[in-house]
Amino acid sequence: KYPEIINVENDSRVVIVPLGGSTLKHWVQERYLKALGCPEVHIYDNDVKTYQESIDEVNSRGDGSWGTLTFKYEIENYLHPKAIQEAYGFEIDTTKQNVPALFGEKYAQERGWPKCKDNTSKYYLSIVFDQKMTIDYLEEIDTKGEIKGWFEKITEMVK
């Protein structure tokens, strides 16, 4: 649908390193990828106030690196409820805070289990991103085009 935007999964100029939580600051401060000589892109959830400090540090490097916080509370807020429905048979209101906790409660309830931990919920929700989210779902849930903007920025950086 957007041939002008880089396909980050299949372009050898892009390496994706999924990270999270308390390790983010170490990747910024220690610059583990510096030896590659490539600019970095950092996209962090907006649920932790100290992440802004890391984003500011990335953006001030002067090496072409770029970082941003999500507009929404966390990355799971960009999941379409219908995609979750397709994957697991129930919907979650992804406009609320702490989608992983909401999902974990519902997932466990549906199966008669104790509540899932957030890390387990995040794993199950990552499957939704990978297998059920479509460009149409993204456009519907991200009406301001934030995610498209991330990919446009990455495309610009690679050129």
Tab-separated table of C-alpha atoms in Angstrom:
chain	number	residue	atom	x	y	z
A	1	LYS	CA	0.000	0.000	0.000
A	2	TYR	CA	2.934	2.339	0.643
A	3	PRO	CA	5.707	1.318	-1.779
A	4	GLU	CA	7.695	4.457	-0.964
A	5	ILE	CA	8.143	3.315	2.645
A	6	ILE	CA	10.927	0.920	3.559
A	7	ASN	CA	10.053	-2.660	4.449
A	8	VAL	CA	12.007	-2.955	7.697
A	9	GLU	CA	11.531	-6.716	7.862
A	10	ASN	CA	13.183	-7.394	4.508
A	11	ASP	CA	15.684	-4.557	4.036
A	12	SER	CA	19.248	-5.516	4.970
A	13	ARG	CA	20.019	-1.899	5.885
A	14	VAL	CA	17.740	-2.177	8.919
A	15	VAL	CA	18.311	-4.247	12.043
A	16	ILE	CA	15.514	-4.478	14.591
A	17	VAL	CA	16.523	-4.993	18.214
A	18	PRO	CA	13.398	-5.331	20.370
A	19	LEU	CA	14.093	-4.180	23.901
A	20	GLY	CA	12.071	-3.175	26.873
A	21	GLY	CA	11.832	-1.965	30.392
A	22	SER	CA	14.834	-1.313	32.562
A	23	THR	CA	17.432	-2.169	29.878
A	24	LEU	CA	16.546	0.756	27.608
A	25	LYS	CA	18.648	3.300	29.478
A	26	HIS	CA	21.697	1.037	29.247
A	27	TRP	CA	21.385	0.815	25.455
A	28	VAL	CA	21.259	4.604	25.309
A	29	GLN	CA	24.009	5.324	27.820
A	30	GLU	CA	26.416	2.538	26.828
A	31	ARG	CA	25.743	2.881	23.094
A	32	TYR	CA	26.158	-0.834	22.466
A	33	LEU	CA	25.544	-0.381	18.732
A	34	LYS	CA	27.973	2.521	18.210
A	35	ALA	CA	30.621	0.304	16.565
A	36	LEU	CA	28.210	-0.335	13.691
A	37	GLY	CA	28.536	3.317	12.689
A	38	CYS	CA	24.839	3.608	11.885
A	39	PRO	CA	22.194	5.948	13.226
A	40	GLU	CA	19.737	4.369	15.639
A	41	VAL	CA	15.980	4.700	15.990
A	42	HIS	CA	14.488	4.472	19.477
A	43	ILE	CA	10.699	4.319	19.922
A	44	TYR	CA	9.617	4.048	23.541
A	45	ASP	CA	6.258	3.726	25.248
A	46	ASN	CA	4.918	6.849	26.895
A	47	ASP	CA	4.168	5.106	30.194
A	48	VAL	CA	7.473	5.838	31.965
A	49	LYS	CA	8.417	9.477	32.537
A	50	THR	CA	12.187	8.816	32.555
A	51	TYR	CA	12.037	7.532	28.960
A	52	GLN	CA	11.924	11.153	27.779
A	53	GLU	CA	15.454	11.624	29.172
A	54	SER	CA	16.689	8.699	27.071
A	55	ILE	CA	14.931	10.063	23.975
A	56	ASP	CA	16.518	13.487	24.554
A	57	GLU	CA	19.937	11.836	24.845
A	58	VAL	CA	19.470	9.890	21.597
A	59	ASN	CA	18.290	13.006	19.749
A	60	SER	CA	21.255	15.060	20.986
A	61	ARG	CA	23.948	12.648	19.757
A	62	GLY	CA	24.567	14.475	16.501
A	63	ASP	CA	25.049	11.203	14.605
A	64	GLY	CA	21.682	11.085	12.838
A	65	SER	CA	20.023	8.932	15.504
A	66	TRP	CA	16.395	9.647	16.275
A	67	GLY	CA	14.102	8.793	19.137
A	68	THR	CA	10.512	9.427	20.063
A	69	LEU	CA	7.899	8.482	22.618
A	70	THR	CA	4.638	6.972	21.452
A	71	PHE	CA	1.686	9.366	21.504
A	72	LYS	CA	-0.332	6.634	23.137
A	73	TYR	CA	0.408	5.217	26.576
A	74	GLU	CA	2.094	2.021	25.374
A	75	ILE	CA	2.645	0.094	22.158
A	76	GLU	CA	-0.253	-2.262	22.931
A	77	ASN	CA	-2.613	0.716	22.569
A	78	TYR	CA	-1.967	0.479	18.816
A	79	LEU	CA	-3.531	-2.970	18.607
A	80	HIS	CA	-6.937	-3.094	16.997
A	81	PRO	CA	-9.560	-4.818	19.182
A	82	LYS	CA	-10.721	-6.815	16.138
A	83	ALA	CA	-7.210	-8.222	15.690
A	84	ILE	CA	-7.242	-9.396	19.305
A	85	GLN	CA	-10.699	-10.865	18.684
A	86	GLU	CA	-9.412	-12.765	15.658
A	87	ALA	CA	-6.469	-14.158	17.619
A	88	TYR	CA	-8.095	-14.981	20.955
A	89	GLY	CA	-11.870	-14.812	20.592
A	90	PHE	CA	-12.486	-11.718	22.719
A	91	GLU	CA	-11.920	-7.981	22.440
A	92	ILE	CA	-10.041	-5.642	24.751
A	93	ASP	CA	-10.554	-1.877	24.857
A	94	THR	CA	-7.138	-0.779	23.636
A	95	THR	CA	-7.850	2.882	24.383
A	96	LYS	CA	-7.378	2.229	28.106
A	97	GLN	CA	-4.115	2.253	30.019
A	98	ASN	CA	-2.326	-0.992	30.786
A	99	VAL	CA	-3.704	-3.093	27.951
A	100	PRO	CA	-1.462	-6.052	28.912
A	101	ALA	CA	-3.091	-6.233	32.357
A	102	LEU	CA	-6.586	-5.977	30.871
A	103	PHE	CA	-5.718	-8.673	28.361
A	104	GLY	CA	-4.173	-10.884	31.044
A	105	GLU	CA	-7.317	-10.726	33.159
A	106	LYS	CA	-9.621	-11.522	30.250
A	107	TYR	CA	-7.368	-14.228	28.782
A	108	ALA	CA	-7.143	-15.982	32.155
A	109	GLN	CA	-10.873	-15.578	32.807
A	110	GLU	CA	-11.701	-17.142	29.434
A	111	ARG	CA	-9.575	-20.165	30.327
A	112	GLY	CA	-10.305	-20.421	34.053
A	113	TRP	CA	-6.699	-19.620	34.935
A	114	PRO	CA	-5.147	-17.194	37.406
A	115	LYS	CA	-4.409	-13.765	35.903
A	116	CYS	CA	-1.484	-13.708	33.467
A	117	LYS	CA	1.571	-11.650	34.330
A	118	ASP	CA	2.150	-8.588	32.162
A	119	ASN	CA	5.194	-10.138	30.455
A	120	THR	CA	3.127	-13.169	29.474
A	121	SER	CA	0.332	-10.909	28.232
A	122	LYS	CA	2.814	-8.832	26.235
A	123	TYR	CA	4.079	-12.008	24.592
A	124	TYR	CA	0.547	-13.063	23.589
A	125	LEU	CA	-0.211	-9.557	22.343
A	126	SER	CA	2.998	-9.503	20.283
A	127	ILE	CA	1.550	-12.463	18.382
A	128	VAL	CA	-1.441	-10.274	17.502
A	129	PHE	CA	0.913	-7.594	16.134
A	130	ASP	CA	2.759	-10.194	14.092
A	131	GLN	CA	-0.105	-12.305	12.800
A	132	LYS	CA	-3.362	-10.346	12.884
A	133	MET	CA	-2.661	-6.639	12.509
A	134	THR	CA	-3.188	-5.331	8.986
A	135	ILE	CA	-2.455	-1.976	7.412
A	136	ASP	CA	-6.207	-1.273	7.468
A	137	TYR	CA	-6.376	-2.021	11.197
A	138	LEU	CA	-3.356	0.224	11.809
A	139	GLU	CA	-4.882	3.082	9.857
A	140	GLU	CA	-8.160	2.677	11.717
A	141	ILE	CA	-6.542	2.655	15.176
A	142	ASP	CA	-3.822	5.240	14.391
A	143	THR	CA	-5.914	7.969	12.820
A	144	LYS	CA	-3.160	10.590	13.195
A	145	GLY	CA	-0.693	8.497	11.159
A	146	GLU	CA	1.901	8.311	13.904
A	147	ILE	CA	3.140	4.835	13.008
A	148	LYS	CA	3.318	5.675	9.307
A	149	GLY	CA	5.382	8.694	10.360
A	150	TRP	CA	7.862	6.434	12.157
A	151	PHE	CA	8.359	4.398	8.997
A	152	GLU	CA	8.645	7.525	6.865
A	153	LYS	CA	11.380	8.771	9.203
A	154	ILE	CA	13.233	5.443	9.019
A	155	THR	CA	12.941	5.508	5.219
A	156	GLU	CA	14.402	9.021	5.180
A	157	MET	CA	17.257	7.990	7.466
A	158	VAL	CA	18.234	5.013	5.290
A	159	LYS	CA	18.456	7.060	2.077
